[in-house]
PDB file of C-alpha atoms in Angstrom:
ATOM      1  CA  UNK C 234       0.000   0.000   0.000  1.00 76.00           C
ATOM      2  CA  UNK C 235       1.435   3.163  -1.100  1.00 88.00           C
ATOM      3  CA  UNK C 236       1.788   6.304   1.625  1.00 92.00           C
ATOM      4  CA  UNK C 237      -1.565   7.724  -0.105  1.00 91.00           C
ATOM      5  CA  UNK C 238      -3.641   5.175  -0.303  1.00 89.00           C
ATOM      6  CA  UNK C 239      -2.551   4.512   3.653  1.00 90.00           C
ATOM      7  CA  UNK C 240      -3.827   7.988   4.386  1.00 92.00           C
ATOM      8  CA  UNK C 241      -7.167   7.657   2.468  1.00 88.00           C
ATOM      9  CA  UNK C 242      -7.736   4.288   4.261  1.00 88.00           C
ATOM     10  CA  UNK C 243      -6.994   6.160   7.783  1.00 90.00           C
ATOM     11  CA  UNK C 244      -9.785   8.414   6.342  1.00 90.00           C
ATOM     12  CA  UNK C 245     -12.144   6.019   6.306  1.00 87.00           C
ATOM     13  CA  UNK C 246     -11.969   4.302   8.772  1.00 89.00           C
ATOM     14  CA  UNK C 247     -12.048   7.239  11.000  1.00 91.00           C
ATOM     15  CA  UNK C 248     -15.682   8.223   9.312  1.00 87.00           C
ATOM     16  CA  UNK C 249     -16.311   4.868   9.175  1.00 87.00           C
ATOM     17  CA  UNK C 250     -17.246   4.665   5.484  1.00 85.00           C
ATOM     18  CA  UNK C 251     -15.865   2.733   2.691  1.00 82.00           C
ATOM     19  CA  UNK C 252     -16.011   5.040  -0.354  1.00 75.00           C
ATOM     20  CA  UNK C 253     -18.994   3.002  -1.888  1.00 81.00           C
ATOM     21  CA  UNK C 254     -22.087   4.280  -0.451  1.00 87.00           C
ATOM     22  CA  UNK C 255     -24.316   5.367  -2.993  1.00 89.00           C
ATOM     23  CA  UNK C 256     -25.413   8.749  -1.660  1.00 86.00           C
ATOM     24  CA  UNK C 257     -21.782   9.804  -0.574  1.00 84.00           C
ATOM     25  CA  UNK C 258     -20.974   8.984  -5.041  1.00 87.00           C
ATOM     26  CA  UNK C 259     -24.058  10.421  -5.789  1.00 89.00           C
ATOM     27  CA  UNK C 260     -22.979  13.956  -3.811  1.00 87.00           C
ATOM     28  CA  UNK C 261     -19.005  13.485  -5.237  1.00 86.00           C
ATOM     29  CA  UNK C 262     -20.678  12.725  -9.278  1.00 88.00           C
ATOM     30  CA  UNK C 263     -23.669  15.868  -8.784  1.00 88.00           C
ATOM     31  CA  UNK C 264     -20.439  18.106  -7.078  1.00 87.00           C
ATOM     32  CA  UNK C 265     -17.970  17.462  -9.923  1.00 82.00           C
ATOM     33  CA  UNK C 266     -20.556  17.647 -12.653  1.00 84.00           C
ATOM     34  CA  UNK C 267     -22.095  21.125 -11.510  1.00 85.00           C
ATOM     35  CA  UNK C 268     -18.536  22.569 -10.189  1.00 80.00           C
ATOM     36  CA  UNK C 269     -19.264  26.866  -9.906  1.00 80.00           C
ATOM     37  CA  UNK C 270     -17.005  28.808 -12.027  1.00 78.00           C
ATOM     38  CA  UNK C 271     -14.109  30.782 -10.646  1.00 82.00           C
ATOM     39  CA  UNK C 272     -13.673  34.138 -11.429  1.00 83.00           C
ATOM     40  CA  UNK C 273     -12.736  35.347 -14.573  1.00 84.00           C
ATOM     41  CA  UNK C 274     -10.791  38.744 -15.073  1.00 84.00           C
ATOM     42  CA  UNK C 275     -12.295  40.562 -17.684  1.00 85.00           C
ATOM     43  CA  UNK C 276      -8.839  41.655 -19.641  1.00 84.00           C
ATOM     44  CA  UNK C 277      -8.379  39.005 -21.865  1.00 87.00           C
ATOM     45  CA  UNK C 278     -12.398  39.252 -23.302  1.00 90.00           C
ATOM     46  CA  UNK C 279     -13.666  40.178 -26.222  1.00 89.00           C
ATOM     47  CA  UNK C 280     -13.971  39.523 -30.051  1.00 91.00           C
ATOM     48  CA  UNK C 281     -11.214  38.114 -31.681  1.00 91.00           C
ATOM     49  CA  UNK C 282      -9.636  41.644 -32.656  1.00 94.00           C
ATOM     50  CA  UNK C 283      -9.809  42.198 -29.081  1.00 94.00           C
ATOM     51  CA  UNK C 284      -7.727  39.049 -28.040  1.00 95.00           C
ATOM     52  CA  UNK C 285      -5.249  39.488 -30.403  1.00 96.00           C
ATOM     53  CA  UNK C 286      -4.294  43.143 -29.488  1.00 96.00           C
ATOM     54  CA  UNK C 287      -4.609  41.688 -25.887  1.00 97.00           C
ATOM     55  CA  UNK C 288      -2.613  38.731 -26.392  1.00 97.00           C
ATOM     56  CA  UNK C 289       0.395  41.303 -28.053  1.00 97.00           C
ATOM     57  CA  UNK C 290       0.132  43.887 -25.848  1.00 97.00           C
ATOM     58  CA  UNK C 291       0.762  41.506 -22.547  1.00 97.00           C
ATOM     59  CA  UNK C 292       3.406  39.288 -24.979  1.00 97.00           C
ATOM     60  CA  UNK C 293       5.272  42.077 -25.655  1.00 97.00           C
ATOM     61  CA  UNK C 294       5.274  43.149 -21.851  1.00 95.00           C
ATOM     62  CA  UNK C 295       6.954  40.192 -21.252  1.00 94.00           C
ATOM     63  CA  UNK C 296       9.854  40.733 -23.657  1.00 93.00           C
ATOM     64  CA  UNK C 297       8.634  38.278 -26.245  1.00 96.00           C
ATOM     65  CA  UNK C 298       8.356  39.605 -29.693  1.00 97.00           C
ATOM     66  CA  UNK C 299       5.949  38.721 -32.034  1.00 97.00           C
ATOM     67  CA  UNK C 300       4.706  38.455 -36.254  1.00 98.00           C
ATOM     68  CA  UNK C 301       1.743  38.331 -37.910  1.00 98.00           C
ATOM     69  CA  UNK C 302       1.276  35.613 -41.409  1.00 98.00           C
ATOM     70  CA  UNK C 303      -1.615  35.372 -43.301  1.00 97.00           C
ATOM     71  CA  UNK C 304      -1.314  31.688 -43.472  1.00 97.00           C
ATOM     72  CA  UNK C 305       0.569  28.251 -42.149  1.00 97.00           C
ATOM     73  CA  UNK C 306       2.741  28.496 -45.290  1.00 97.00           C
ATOM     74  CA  UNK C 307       4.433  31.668 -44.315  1.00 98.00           C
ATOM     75  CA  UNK C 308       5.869  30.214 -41.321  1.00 98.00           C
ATOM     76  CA  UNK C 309       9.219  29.134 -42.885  1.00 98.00           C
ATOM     77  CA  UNK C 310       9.785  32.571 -44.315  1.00 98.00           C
ATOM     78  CA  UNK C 311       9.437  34.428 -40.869  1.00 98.00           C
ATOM     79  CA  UNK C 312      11.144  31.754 -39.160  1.00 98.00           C
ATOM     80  CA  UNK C 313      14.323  32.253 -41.339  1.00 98.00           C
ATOM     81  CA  UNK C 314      13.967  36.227 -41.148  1.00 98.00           C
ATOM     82  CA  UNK C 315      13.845  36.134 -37.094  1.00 98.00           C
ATOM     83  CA  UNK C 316      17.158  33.712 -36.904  1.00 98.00           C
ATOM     84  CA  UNK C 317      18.980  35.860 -39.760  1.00 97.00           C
ATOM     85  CA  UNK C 318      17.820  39.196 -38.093  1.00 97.00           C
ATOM     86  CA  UNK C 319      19.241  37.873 -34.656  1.00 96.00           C
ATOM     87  CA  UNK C 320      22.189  36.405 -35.904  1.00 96.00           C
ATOM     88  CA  UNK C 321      21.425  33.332 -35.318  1.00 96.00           C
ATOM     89  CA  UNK C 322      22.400  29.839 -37.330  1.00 96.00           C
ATOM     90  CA  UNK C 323      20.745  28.834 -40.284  1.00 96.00           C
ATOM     91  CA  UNK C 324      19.411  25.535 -38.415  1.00 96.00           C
ATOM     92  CA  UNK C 325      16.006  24.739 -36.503  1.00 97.00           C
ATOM     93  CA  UNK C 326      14.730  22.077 -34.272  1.00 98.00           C
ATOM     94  CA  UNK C 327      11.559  20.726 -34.646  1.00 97.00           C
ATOM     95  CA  UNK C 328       9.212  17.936 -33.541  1.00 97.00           C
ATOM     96  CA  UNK C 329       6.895  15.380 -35.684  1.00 97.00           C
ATOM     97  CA  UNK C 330       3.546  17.603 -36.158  1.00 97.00           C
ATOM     98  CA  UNK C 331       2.060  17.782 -39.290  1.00 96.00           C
ATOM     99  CA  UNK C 332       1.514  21.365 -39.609  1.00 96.00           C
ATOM    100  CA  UNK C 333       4.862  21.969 -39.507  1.00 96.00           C
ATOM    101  CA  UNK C 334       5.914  19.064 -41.575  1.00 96.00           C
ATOM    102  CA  UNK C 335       3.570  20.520 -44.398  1.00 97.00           C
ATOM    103  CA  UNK C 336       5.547  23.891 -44.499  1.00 97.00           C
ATOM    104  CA  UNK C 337       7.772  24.812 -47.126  1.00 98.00           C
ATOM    105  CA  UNK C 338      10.838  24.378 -45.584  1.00 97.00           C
ATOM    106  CA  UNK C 339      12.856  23.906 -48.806  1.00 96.00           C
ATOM    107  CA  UNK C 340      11.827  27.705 -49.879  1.00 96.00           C
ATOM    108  CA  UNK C 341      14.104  28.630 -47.287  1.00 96.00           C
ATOM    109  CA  UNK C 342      17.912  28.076 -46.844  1.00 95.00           C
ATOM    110  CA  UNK C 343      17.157  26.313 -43.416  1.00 97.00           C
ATOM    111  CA  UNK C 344      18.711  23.324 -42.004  1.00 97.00           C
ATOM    112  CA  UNK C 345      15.595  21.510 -40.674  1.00 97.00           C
ATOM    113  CA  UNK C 346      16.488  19.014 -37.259  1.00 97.00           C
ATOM    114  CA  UNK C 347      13.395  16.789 -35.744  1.00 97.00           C
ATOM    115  CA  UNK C 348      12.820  14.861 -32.545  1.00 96.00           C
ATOM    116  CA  UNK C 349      13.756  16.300 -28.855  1.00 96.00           C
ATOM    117  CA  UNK C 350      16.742  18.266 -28.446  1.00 95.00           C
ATOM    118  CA  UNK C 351      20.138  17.204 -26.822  1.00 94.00           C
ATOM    119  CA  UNK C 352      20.516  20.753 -25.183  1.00 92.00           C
ATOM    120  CA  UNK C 353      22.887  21.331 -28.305  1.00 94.00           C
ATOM    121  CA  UNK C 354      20.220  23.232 -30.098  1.00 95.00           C
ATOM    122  CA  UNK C 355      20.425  27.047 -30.547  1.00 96.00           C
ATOM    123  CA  UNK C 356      17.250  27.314 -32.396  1.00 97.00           C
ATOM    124  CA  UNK C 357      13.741  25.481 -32.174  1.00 97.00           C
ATOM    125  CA  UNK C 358      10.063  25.746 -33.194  1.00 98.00           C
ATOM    126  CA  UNK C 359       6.911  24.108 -32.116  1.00 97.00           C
ATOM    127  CA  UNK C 360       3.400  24.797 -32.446  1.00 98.00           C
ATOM    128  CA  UNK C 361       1.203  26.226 -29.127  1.00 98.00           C
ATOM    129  CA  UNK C 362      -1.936  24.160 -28.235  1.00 98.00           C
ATOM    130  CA  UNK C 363      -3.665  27.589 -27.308  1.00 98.00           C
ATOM    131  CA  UNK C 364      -2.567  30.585 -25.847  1.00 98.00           C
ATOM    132  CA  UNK C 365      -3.715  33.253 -23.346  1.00 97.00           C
ATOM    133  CA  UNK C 366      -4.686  36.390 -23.873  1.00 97.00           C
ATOM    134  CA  UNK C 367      -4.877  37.777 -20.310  1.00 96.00           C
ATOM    135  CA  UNK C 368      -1.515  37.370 -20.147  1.00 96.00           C
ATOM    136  CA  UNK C 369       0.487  36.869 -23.238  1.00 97.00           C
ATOM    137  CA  UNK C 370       1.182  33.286 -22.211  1.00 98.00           C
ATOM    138  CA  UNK C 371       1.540  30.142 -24.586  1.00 98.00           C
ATOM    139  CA  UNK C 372       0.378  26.528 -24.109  1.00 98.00           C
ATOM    140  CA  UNK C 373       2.129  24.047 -24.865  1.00 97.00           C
ATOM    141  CA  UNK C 374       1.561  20.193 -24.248  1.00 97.00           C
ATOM    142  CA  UNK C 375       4.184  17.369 -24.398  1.00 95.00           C
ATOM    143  CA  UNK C 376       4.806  15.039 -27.527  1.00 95.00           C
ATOM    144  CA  UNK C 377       5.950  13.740 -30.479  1.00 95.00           C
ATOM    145  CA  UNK C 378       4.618  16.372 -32.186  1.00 96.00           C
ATOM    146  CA  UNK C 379       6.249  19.090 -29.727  1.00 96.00           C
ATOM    147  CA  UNK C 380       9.028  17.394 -27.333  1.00 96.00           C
ATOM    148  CA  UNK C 381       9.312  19.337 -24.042  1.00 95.00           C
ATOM    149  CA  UNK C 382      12.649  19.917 -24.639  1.00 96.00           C
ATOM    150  CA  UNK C 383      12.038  22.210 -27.371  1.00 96.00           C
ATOM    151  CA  UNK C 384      10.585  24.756 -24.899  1.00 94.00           C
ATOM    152  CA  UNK C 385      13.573  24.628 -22.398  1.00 93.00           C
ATOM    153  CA  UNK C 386      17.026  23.587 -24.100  1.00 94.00           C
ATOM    154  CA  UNK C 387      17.584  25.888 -27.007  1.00 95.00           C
ATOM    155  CA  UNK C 388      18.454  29.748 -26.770  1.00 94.00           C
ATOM    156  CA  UNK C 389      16.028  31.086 -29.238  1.00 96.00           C
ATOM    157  CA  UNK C 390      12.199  29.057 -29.327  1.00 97.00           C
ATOM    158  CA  UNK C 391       9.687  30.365 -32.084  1.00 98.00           C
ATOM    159  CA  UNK C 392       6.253  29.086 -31.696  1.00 98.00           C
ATOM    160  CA  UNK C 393       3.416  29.367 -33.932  1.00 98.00           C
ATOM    161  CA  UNK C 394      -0.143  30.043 -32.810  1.00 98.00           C
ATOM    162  CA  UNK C 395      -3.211  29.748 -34.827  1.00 97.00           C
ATOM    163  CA  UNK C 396      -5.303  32.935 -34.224  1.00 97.00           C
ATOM    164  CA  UNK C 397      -8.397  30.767 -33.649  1.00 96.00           C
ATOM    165  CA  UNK C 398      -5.835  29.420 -30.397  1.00 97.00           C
ATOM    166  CA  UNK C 399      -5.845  32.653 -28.956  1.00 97.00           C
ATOM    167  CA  UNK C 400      -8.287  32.445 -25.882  1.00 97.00           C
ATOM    168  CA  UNK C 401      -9.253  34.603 -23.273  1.00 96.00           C
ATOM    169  CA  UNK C 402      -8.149  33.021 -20.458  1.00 95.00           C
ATOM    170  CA  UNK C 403      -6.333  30.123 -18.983  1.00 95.00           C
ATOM    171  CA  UNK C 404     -10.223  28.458 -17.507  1.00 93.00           C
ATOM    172  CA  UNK C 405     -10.577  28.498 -21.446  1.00 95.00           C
ATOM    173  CA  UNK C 406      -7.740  26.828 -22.054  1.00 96.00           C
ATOM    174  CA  UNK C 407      -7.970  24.193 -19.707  1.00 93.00           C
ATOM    175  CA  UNK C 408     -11.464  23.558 -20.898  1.00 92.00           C
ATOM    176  CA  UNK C 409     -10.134  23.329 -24.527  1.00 95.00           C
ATOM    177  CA  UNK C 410      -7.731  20.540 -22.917  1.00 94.00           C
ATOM    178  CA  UNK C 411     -10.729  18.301 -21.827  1.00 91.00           C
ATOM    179  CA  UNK C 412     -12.692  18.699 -24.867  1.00 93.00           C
ATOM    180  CA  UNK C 413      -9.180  17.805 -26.890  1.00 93.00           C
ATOM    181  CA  UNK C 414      -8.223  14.988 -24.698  1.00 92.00           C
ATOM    182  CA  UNK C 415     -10.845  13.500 -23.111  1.00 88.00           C
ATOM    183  CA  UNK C 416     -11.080  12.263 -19.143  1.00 80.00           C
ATOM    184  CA  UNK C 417      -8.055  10.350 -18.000  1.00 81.00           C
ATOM    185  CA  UNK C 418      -5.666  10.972 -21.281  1.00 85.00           C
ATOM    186  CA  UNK C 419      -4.305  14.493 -20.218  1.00 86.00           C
ATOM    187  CA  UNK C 420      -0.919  15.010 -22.052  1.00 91.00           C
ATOM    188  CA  UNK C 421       1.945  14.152 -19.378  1.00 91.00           C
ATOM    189  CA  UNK C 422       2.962  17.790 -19.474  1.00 94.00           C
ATOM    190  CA  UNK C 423       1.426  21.034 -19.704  1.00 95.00           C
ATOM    191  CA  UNK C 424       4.115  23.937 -20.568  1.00 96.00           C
ATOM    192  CA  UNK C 425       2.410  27.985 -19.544  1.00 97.00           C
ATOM    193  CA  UNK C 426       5.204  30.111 -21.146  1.00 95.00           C
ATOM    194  CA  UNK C 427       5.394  33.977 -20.776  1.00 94.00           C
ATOM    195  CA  UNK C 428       8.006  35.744 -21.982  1.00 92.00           C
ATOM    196  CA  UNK C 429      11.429  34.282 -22.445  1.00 91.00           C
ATOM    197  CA  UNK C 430      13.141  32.740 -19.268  1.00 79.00           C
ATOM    198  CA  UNK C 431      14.409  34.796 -17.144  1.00 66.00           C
ATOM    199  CA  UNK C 432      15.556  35.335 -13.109  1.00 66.00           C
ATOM    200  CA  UNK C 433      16.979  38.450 -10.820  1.00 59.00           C
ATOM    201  CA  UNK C 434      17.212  35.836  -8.163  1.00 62.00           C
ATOM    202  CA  UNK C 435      21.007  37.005  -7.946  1.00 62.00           C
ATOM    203  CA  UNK C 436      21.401  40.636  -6.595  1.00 65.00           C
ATOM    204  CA  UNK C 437      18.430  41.229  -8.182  1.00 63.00           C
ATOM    205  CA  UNK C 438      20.093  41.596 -12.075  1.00 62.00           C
ATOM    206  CA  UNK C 439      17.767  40.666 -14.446  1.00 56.00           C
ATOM    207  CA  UNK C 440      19.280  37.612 -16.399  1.00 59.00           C
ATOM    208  CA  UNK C 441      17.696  36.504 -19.635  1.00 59.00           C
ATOM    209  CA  UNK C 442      18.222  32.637 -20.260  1.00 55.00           C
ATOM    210  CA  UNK C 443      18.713  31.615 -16.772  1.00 62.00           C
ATOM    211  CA  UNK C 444      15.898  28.179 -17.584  1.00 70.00           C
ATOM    212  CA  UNK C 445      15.174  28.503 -20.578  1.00 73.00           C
ATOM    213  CA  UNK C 446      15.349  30.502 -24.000  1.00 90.00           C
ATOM    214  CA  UNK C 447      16.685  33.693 -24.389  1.00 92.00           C
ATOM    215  CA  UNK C 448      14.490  34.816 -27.138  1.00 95.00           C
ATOM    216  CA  UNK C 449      10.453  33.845 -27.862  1.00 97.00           C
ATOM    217  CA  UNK C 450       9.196  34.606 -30.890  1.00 98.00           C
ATOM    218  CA  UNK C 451       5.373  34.242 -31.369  1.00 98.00           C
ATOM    219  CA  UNK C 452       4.267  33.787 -34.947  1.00 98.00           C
ATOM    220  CA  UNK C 453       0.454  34.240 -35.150  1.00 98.00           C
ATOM    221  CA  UNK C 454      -0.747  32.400 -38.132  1.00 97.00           C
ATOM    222  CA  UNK C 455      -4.509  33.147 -40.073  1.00 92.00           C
TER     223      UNK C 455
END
């Protein structure tokens, strides 16, 4: 018996129930199936015009900068402008999702890597499940399609979001999750990114990097 399990028993046994009585389910089912809503700050609301210039404004905030493309195919293109504008190499990291494997990477002169990094990566790219308006933040779940790694090991992380991704808040995003998913097959991680990494934990001097990239670049795509 594991050290939970050991608790739960104590539980029980001290209110002298099982876990099986029907009315003490029935109360549990009726309380998780009619759960009150939290609130929800008003900033991130609106039409989608509003979300957008929401979702920049608080991005930008947060030292991430940001594009605008028309449509998926346009990706490449600003991908290879934001590396050769930052001096970075011609080379990108990316996982197994088919959005991004139906690019045109071959218009551009990149050098095109997939799977997880090695933490030898300068540059990656992944696509955001949804992202937040209130705040500026990306989502990002774990994956084939979008390793982890990809949002922690290389310097400079460019991630795509669909504008129909951008949601008002994070009670939206979670509720996108359990729509996408379904009960019990949550992806094993959940990424909230804002804003390249960054700490002052050290004489409080701001130091870009310190867990992560030192450049995000949001492309909003559509």
């Amino acid at each position: 018996m594991s050290a939970r399990e050991a608790i739960f028993a104590n539980v029980r046994r001290s209110l002298g129930v099982t876990g099986s009585e029907e009315p003490r389910r029935f109360e549990v089912e009726a309380r998780l199936a009619k759960a009150p809503a939290g609130v929800v700050p008003k900033r991130g609301q609106g039409d989608d015009e509003a979300r957008i210039a929401t979702f920049k404004a608080e991005a930008e905030r947060a030292a991430a900068t940001l594009a605008e493309v028309a449509t998926l195919a346009e990706v490449p293109g600003e991908a290879a402008r934001f590396l050769r504008e930052n001096n970075a190499p011609a080379s990108l990291r990316m996982g197994a999702d088919k959005r991004l494997a139906a690019m045109p990477w071959d218009e551009t002169s990149l050098e095109v890597l997939h799977g997880p990094s090695d933490g030898h990566d300068l540059n990656a790219l992944s696509v955001a499940f949804a992202a937040v308006a209130e705040t500026g933040t990306i989502a990002l779940v774990s994956g084939a399609d979008n390793p982890t790694t990809l949002n922690f090991l290389p310097d400079n992380q460019i991630v795509v979001v669909r504008r129909e991704d951008v949601l008002a808040d994070y009670e939206s995003v979670f509720l996108r999750l359990r729509e996408a998913y379904g009960k019990g097959r949550a992806p094993r991680t959940v990424n909230f990114v804002t804003g390249p990494s960054r700490s002052a934990d050290i004489e409080q001097t701001l130091l870009l990097g310190a867990h992560g990239p030192r450049r995000l670049h949001i492309v909003i795509a559509g």
